[in-house]
Short mmCIF file of C-alpha atoms and ligand atoms in Angstrom, two decimals:
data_model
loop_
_atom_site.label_atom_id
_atom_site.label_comp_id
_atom_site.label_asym_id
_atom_site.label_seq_id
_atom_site.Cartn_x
_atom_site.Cartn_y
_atom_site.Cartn_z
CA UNK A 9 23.10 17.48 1.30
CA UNK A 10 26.25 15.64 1.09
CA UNK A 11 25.67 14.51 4.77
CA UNK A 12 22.50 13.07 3.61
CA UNK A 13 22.80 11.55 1.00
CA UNK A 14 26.08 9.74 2.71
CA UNK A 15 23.30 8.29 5.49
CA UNK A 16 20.75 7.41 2.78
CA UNK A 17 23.31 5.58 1.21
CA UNK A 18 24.71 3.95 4.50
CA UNK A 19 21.33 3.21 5.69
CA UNK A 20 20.56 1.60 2.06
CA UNK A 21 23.87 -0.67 2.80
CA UNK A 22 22.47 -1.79 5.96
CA UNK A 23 19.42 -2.97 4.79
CA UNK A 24 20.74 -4.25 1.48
CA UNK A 25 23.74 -4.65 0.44
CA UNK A 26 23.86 -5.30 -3.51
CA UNK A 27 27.80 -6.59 -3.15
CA UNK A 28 26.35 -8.91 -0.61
CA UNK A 29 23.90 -11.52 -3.68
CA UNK A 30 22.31 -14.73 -2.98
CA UNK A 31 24.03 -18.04 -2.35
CA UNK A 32 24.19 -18.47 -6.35
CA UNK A 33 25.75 -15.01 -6.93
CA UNK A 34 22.88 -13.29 -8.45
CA UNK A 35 21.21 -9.95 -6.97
CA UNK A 36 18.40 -10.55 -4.69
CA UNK A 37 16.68 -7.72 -5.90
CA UNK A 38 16.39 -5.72 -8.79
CA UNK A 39 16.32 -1.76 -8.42
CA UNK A 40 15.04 0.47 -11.60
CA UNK A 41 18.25 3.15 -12.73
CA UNK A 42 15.51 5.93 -11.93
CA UNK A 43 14.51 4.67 -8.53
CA UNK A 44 18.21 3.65 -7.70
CA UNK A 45 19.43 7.30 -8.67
CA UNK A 46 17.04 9.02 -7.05
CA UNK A 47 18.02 7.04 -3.71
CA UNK A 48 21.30 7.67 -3.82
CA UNK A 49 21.01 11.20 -3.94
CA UNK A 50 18.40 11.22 -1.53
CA UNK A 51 15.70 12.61 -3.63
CA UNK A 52 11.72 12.02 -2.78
CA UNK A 53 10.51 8.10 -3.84
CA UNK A 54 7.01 6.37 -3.59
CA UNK A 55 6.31 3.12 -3.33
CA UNK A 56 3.51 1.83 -5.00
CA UNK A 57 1.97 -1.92 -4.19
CA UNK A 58 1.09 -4.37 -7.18
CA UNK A 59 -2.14 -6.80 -6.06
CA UNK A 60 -4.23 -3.36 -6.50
CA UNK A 61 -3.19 -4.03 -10.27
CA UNK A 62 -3.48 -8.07 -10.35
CA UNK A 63 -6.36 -8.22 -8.11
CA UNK A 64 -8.08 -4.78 -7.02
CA UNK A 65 -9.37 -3.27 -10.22
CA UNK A 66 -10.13 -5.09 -13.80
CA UNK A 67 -8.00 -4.97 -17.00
CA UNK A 68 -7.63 -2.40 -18.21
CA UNK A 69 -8.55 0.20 -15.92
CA UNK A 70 -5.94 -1.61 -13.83
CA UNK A 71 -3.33 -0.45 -16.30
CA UNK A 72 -4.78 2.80 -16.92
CA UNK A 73 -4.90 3.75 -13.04
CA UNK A 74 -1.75 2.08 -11.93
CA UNK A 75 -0.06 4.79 -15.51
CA UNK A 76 -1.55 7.53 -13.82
CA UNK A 77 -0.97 7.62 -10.50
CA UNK A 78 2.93 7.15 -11.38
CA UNK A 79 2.22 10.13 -13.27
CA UNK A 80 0.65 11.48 -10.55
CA UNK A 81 3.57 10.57 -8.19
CA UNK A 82 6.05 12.39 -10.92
CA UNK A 83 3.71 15.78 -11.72
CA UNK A 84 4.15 16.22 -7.60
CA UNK A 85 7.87 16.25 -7.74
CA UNK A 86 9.26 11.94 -6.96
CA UNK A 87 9.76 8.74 -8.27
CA UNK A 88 7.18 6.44 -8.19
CA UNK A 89 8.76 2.61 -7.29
CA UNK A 90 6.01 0.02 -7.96
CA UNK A 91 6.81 -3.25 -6.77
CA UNK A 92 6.58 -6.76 -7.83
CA UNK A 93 7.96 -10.06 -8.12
CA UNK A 94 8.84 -10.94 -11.99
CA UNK A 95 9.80 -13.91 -13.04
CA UNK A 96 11.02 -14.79 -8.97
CA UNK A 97 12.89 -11.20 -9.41
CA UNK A 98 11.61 -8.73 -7.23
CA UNK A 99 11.15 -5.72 -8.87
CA UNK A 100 11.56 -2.07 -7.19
CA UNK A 101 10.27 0.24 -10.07
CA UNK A 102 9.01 -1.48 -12.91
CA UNK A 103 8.84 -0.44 -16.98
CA UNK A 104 6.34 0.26 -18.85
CA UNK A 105 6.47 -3.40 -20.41
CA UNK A 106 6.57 -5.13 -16.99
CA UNK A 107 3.47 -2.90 -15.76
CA UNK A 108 1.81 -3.92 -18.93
CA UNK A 109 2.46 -7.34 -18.20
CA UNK A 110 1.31 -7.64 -14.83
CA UNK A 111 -1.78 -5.83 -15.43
CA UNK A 112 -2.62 -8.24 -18.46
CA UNK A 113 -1.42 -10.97 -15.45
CA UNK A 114 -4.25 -9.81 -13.57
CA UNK A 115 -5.45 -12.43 -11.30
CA UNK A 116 -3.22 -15.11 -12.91
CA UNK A 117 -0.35 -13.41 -10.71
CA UNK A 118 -0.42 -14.42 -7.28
CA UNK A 119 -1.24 -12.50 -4.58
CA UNK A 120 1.78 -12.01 -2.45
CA UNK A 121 1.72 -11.17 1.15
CA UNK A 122 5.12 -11.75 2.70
CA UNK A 123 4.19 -14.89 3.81
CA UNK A 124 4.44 -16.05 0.13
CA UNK A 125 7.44 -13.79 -0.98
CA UNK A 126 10.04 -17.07 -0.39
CA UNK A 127 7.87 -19.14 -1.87
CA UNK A 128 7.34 -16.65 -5.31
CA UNK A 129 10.89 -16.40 -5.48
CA UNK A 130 11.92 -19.54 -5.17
CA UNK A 131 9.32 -21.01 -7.75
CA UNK A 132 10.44 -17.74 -10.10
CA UNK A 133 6.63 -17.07 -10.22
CA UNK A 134 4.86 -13.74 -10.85
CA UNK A 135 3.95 -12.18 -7.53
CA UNK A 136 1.98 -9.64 -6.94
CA UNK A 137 2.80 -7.19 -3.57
CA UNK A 138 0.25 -6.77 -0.91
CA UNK A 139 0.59 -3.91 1.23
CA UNK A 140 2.97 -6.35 3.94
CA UNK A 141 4.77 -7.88 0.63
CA UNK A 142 5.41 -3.73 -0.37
CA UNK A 143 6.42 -2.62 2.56
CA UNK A 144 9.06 -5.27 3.35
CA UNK A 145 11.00 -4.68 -0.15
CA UNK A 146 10.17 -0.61 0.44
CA UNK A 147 11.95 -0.80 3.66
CA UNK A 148 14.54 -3.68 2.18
CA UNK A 149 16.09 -0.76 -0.42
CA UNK A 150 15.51 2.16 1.77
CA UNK A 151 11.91 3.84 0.40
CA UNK A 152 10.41 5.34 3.42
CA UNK A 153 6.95 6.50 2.07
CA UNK A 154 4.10 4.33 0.13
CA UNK A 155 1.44 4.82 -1.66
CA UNK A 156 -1.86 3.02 -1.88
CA UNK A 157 -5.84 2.88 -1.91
CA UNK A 158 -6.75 0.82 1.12
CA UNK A 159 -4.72 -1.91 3.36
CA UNK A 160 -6.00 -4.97 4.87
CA UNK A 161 -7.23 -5.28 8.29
CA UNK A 162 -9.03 -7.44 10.85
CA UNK A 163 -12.08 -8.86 8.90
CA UNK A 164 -15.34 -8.81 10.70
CA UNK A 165 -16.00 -11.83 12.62
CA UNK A 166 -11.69 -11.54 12.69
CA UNK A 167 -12.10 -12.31 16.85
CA UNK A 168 -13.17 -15.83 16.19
CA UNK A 169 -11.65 -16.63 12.32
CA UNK A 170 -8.07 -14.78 13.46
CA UNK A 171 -8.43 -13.29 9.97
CA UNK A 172 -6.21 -10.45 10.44
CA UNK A 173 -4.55 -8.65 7.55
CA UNK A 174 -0.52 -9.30 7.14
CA UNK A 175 -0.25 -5.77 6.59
CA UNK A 176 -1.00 -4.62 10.29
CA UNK A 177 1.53 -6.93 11.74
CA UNK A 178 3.68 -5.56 9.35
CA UNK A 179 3.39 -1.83 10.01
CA UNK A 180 4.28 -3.23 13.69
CA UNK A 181 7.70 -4.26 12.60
CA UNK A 182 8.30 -2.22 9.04
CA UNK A 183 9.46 1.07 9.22
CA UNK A 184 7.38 2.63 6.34
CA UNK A 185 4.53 4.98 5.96
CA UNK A 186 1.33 3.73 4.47
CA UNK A 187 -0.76 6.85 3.01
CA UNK A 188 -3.87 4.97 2.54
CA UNK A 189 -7.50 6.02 2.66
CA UNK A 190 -8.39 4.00 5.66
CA UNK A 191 -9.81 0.50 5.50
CA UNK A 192 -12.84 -0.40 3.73
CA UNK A 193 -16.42 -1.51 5.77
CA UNK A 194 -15.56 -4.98 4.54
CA UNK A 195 -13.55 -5.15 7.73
CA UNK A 196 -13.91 -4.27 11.34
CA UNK A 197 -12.58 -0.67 11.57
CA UNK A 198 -12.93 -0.71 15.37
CA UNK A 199 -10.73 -3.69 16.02
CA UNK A 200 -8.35 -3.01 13.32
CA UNK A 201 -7.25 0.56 14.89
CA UNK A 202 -7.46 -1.39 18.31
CA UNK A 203 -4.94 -4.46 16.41
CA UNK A 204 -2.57 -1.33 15.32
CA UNK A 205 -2.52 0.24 18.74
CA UNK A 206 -1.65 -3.30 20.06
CA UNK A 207 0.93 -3.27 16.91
CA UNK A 208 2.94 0.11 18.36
CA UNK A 209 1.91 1.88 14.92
CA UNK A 210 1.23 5.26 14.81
CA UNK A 211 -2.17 6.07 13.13
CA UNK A 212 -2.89 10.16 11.54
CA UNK A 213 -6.21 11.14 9.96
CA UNK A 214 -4.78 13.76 7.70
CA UNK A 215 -7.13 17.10 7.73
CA UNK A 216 -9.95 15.70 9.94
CA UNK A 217 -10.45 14.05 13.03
CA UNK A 218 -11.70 11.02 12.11
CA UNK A 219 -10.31 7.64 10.68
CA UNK A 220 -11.83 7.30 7.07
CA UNK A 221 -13.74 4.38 5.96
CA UNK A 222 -12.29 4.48 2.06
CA UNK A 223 -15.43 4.58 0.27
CA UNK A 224 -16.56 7.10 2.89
CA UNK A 225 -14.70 10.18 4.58
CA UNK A 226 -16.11 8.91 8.29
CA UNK A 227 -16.46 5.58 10.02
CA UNK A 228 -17.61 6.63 13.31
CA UNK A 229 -14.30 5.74 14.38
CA UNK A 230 -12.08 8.56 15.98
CA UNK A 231 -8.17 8.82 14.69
CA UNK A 232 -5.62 8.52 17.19
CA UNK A 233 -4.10 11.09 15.79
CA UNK A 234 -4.18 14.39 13.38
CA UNK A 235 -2.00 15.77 10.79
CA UNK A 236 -3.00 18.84 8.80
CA UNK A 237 -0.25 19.12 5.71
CA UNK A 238 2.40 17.13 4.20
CA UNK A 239 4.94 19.06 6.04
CA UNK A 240 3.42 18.06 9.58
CA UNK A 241 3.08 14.20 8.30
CA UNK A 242 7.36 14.47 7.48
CA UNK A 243 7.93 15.84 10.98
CA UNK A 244 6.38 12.41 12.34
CA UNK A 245 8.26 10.29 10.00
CA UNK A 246 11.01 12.38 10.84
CA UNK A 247 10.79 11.72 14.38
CA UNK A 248 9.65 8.13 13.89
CA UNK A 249 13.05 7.69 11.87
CA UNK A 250 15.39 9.58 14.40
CA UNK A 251 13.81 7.84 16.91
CA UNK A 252 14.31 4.46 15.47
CA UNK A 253 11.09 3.56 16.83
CA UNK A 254 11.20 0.66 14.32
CA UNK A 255 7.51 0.97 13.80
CA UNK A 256 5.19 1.40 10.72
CA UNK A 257 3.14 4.73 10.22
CA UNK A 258 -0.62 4.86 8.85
CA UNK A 259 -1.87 7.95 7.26
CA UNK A 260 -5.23 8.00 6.35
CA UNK A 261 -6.69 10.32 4.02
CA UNK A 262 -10.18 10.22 3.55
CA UNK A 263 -11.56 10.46 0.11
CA UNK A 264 -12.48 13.90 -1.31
CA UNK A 265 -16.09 14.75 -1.28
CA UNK A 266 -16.49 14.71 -4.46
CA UNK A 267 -16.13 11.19 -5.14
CA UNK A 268 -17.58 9.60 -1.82
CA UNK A 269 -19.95 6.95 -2.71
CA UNK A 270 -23.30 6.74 -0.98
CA UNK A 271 -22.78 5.11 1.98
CA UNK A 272 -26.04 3.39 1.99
CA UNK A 273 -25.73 1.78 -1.60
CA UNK A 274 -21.88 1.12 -0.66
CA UNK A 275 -23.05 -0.98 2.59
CA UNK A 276 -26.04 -3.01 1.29
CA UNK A 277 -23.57 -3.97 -1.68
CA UNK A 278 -21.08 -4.95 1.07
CA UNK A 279 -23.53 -7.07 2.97
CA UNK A 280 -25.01 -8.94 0.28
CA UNK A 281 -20.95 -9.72 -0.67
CA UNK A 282 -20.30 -10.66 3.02
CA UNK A 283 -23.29 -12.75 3.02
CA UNK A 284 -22.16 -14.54 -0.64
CA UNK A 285 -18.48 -14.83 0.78
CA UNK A 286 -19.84 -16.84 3.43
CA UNK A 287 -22.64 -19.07 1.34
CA UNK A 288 -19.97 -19.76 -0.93
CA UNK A 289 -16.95 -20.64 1.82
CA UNK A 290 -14.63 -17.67 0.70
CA UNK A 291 -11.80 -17.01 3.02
CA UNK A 292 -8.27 -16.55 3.53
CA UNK A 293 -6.33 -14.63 1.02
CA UNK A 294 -8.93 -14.94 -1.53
CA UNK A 295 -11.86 -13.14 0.41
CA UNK A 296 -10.67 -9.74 -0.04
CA UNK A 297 -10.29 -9.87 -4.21
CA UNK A 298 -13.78 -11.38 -3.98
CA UNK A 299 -15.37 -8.78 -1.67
CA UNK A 300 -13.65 -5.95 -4.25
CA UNK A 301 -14.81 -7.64 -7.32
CA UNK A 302 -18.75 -8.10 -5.56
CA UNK A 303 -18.83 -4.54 -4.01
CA UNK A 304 -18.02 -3.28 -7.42
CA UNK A 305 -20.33 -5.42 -9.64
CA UNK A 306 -22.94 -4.58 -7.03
CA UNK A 307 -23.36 -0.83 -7.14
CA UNK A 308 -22.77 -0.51 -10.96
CA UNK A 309 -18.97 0.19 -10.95
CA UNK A 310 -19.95 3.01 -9.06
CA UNK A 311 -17.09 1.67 -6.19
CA UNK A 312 -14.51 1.65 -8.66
CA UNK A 313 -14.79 5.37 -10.52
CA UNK A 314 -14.60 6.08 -6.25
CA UNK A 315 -11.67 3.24 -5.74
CA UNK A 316 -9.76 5.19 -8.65
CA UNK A 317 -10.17 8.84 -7.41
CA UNK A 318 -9.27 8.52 -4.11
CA UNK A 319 -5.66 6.11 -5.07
CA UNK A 320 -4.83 8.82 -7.17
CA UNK A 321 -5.39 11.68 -4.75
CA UNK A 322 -3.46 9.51 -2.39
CA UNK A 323 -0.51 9.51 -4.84
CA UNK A 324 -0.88 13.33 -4.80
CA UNK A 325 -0.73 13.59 -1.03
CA UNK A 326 2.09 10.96 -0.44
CA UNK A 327 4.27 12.39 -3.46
CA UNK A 328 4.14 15.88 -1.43
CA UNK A 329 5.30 14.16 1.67
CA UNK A 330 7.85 12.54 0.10
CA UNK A 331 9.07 15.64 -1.35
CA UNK A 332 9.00 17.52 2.63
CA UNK A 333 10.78 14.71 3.99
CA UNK A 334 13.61 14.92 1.62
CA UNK A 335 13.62 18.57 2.28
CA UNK A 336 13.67 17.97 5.97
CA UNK A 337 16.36 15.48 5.70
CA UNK A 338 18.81 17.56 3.43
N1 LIG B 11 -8.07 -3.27 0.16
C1 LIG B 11 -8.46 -2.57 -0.93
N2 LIG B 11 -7.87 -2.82 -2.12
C2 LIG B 11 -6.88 -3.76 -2.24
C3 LIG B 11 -6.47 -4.47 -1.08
C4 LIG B 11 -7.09 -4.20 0.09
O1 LIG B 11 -9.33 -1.73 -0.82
O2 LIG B 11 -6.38 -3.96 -3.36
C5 LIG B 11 -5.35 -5.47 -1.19
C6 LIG B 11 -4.03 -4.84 -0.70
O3 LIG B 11 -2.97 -5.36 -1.47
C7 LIG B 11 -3.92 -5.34 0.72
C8 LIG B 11 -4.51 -6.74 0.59
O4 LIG B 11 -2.60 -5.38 1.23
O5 LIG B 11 -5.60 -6.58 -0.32
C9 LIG B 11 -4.97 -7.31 1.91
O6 LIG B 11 -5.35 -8.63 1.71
P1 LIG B 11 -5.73 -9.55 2.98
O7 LIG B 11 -7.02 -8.99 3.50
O8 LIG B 11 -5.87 -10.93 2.42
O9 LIG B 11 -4.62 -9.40 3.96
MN1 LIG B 12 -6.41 -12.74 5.69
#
């Protein structure tokens, strides 16, 4: 334990070094007491992204979801750490005010990938984290596990726009798991797992054999690879860690049966979204909010009771492997 907690600590240090502030003196980041505690000692922590607050769901189920799966994260034993950029402060574990706040934000906080972090920051403006954005700060302070519903990936029609998600080039470089339930049909599942292969990042359906399509527990698309219980998915990070591969690790959990949406109704919704996207020259950053916001005004809110479910049985999932790892690495 004592051993452990002395590497957490050292690691922490190497990464960032709070006696080591910006060029005005001031911290560079700013660490909750619980989540900073619970580092130290080398107890289980969750990451948790932001833009699925500002920009994924409406207020206030936002609010409501993003309360619950930190009690979620806390009912399965660790500290849930979400992340965002206050004020040009990052933020690793906010309050109940500052969740509040961004959640009221909604879309008038900007979506931050970590090509915008700098930029947030130096501005003092109210970011909030994509998955890239997350993981960077995750990795920054030394949280090895995060949490959310789906990441971003190569958008169909992504060979010819380049339109490829931040957040795959970032699992190439970032060494922190993802526990997400795949990628949505908006993209191109096929490439994307081909762009992460490319990206050295180590991809796990967890209980099945196939890579989930988030609305859907199958996409056709076989997973590279398999895990079958929290303890198996801390014996990869485990290895990915001792072996300093460097890398990024992608668990996918597919959404439990219960709440699957119809695939049908789910995929005409997302082609009539596609096809407005395109009428109405969305792209860039802003054509995944818009594809969220279509696909769920489309079927009925139907995609968001699903959305909802399947984050919060991700927070279940990744709050047990959080708790195995920090077993493991007593
Ligand atoms: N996919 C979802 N919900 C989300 C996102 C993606 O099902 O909220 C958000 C995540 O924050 C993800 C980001 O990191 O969108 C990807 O945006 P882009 O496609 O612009 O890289
Ligand atoms: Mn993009």
């Amino acid at each position: 334990m004592a051993s452990s907690a002395l590497s957490r600590t050292t690691s922490l240090h190497r990464h960032f070094n709070p006696a080591n502030p910006s060029s005005k003196g001031e911290k560079i980041v700013k660490i909750s007491g619980e989540v900073s505690e619970a580092l130290s000692r080398g107890e289980a922590v969750v990451a948790l992204e932001s833009t699925i607050i500002s920009h994924g769901m409406p207020y206030p189920q936002n609010l409501e979801t993003a309360k619950e799966v930190e009690e979620i994260v806390r009912q399965n034993g660790a500290i849930p750490a979400t992340i965002a950029i206050l004020d040009g402060v990052p933020c690793i574990g906010l309050s109940a005010e500052e969740l509040e706040k961004l959640a009221i934000l909604g879309r008038k906080a900007r979506k931050t990938a970590r090509r915008d972090i700098a930029h947030v920051v130096a501005t003092r403006g109210n970011g909030a984290t994509t998955v890239s954005a997350t993981m960077f700060f995750a990795s920054m302070v030394g949280i090895p596990i995060f949490v959310t519903g789906g990441i971003g990936g190569v958008h169909r029609h992504g060979e010819s726009t380049l339109d490829i998600s931040s957040d795959l080039t970032e699992l190439g470089r970032t060494p922190v798991t993802v526990v997400s339930a795949g990628v949505k049909s908006i993209l191109d599942i096929s490439r994307t797992l081909e762009y992460l292969e490319t990206q050295g990042v180590c991809v796990a359906a967890y209980k099945t054999d196939e890579f989930p399509a988030f609305f859907t527990a199958t996409s056709g698309c076989k997973a590279p690879s398999r895990v079958d219980s929290p303890e198996d998915c801390a014996r990869l990070i485990d290895s990915n860690m001792n072996l300093k591969l460097g890398t990024g690790i992608l668990i996918a959990v597919p959404i439990p049966n219960e709440h699957s949406a119809s695939g049908n109704i789910i995929e005409s919704a997302i082609q009539k979204a596609l096809n407005e996207a395109r009428e109405q020259n969305v792209s860039g950053s802003a054509e995944t909010p818009f594809l969220l916001a279509r696909v769920n005004e489309l079927t009925g809110g139907a995609s968001l009771a699903s959305n909802i479910a399947l984050v919060k049985n991700n927070a279940r999932i990744g709050a047990q492997i959080a708790v195995s790892l920090a077993r493991l690495r007593e």
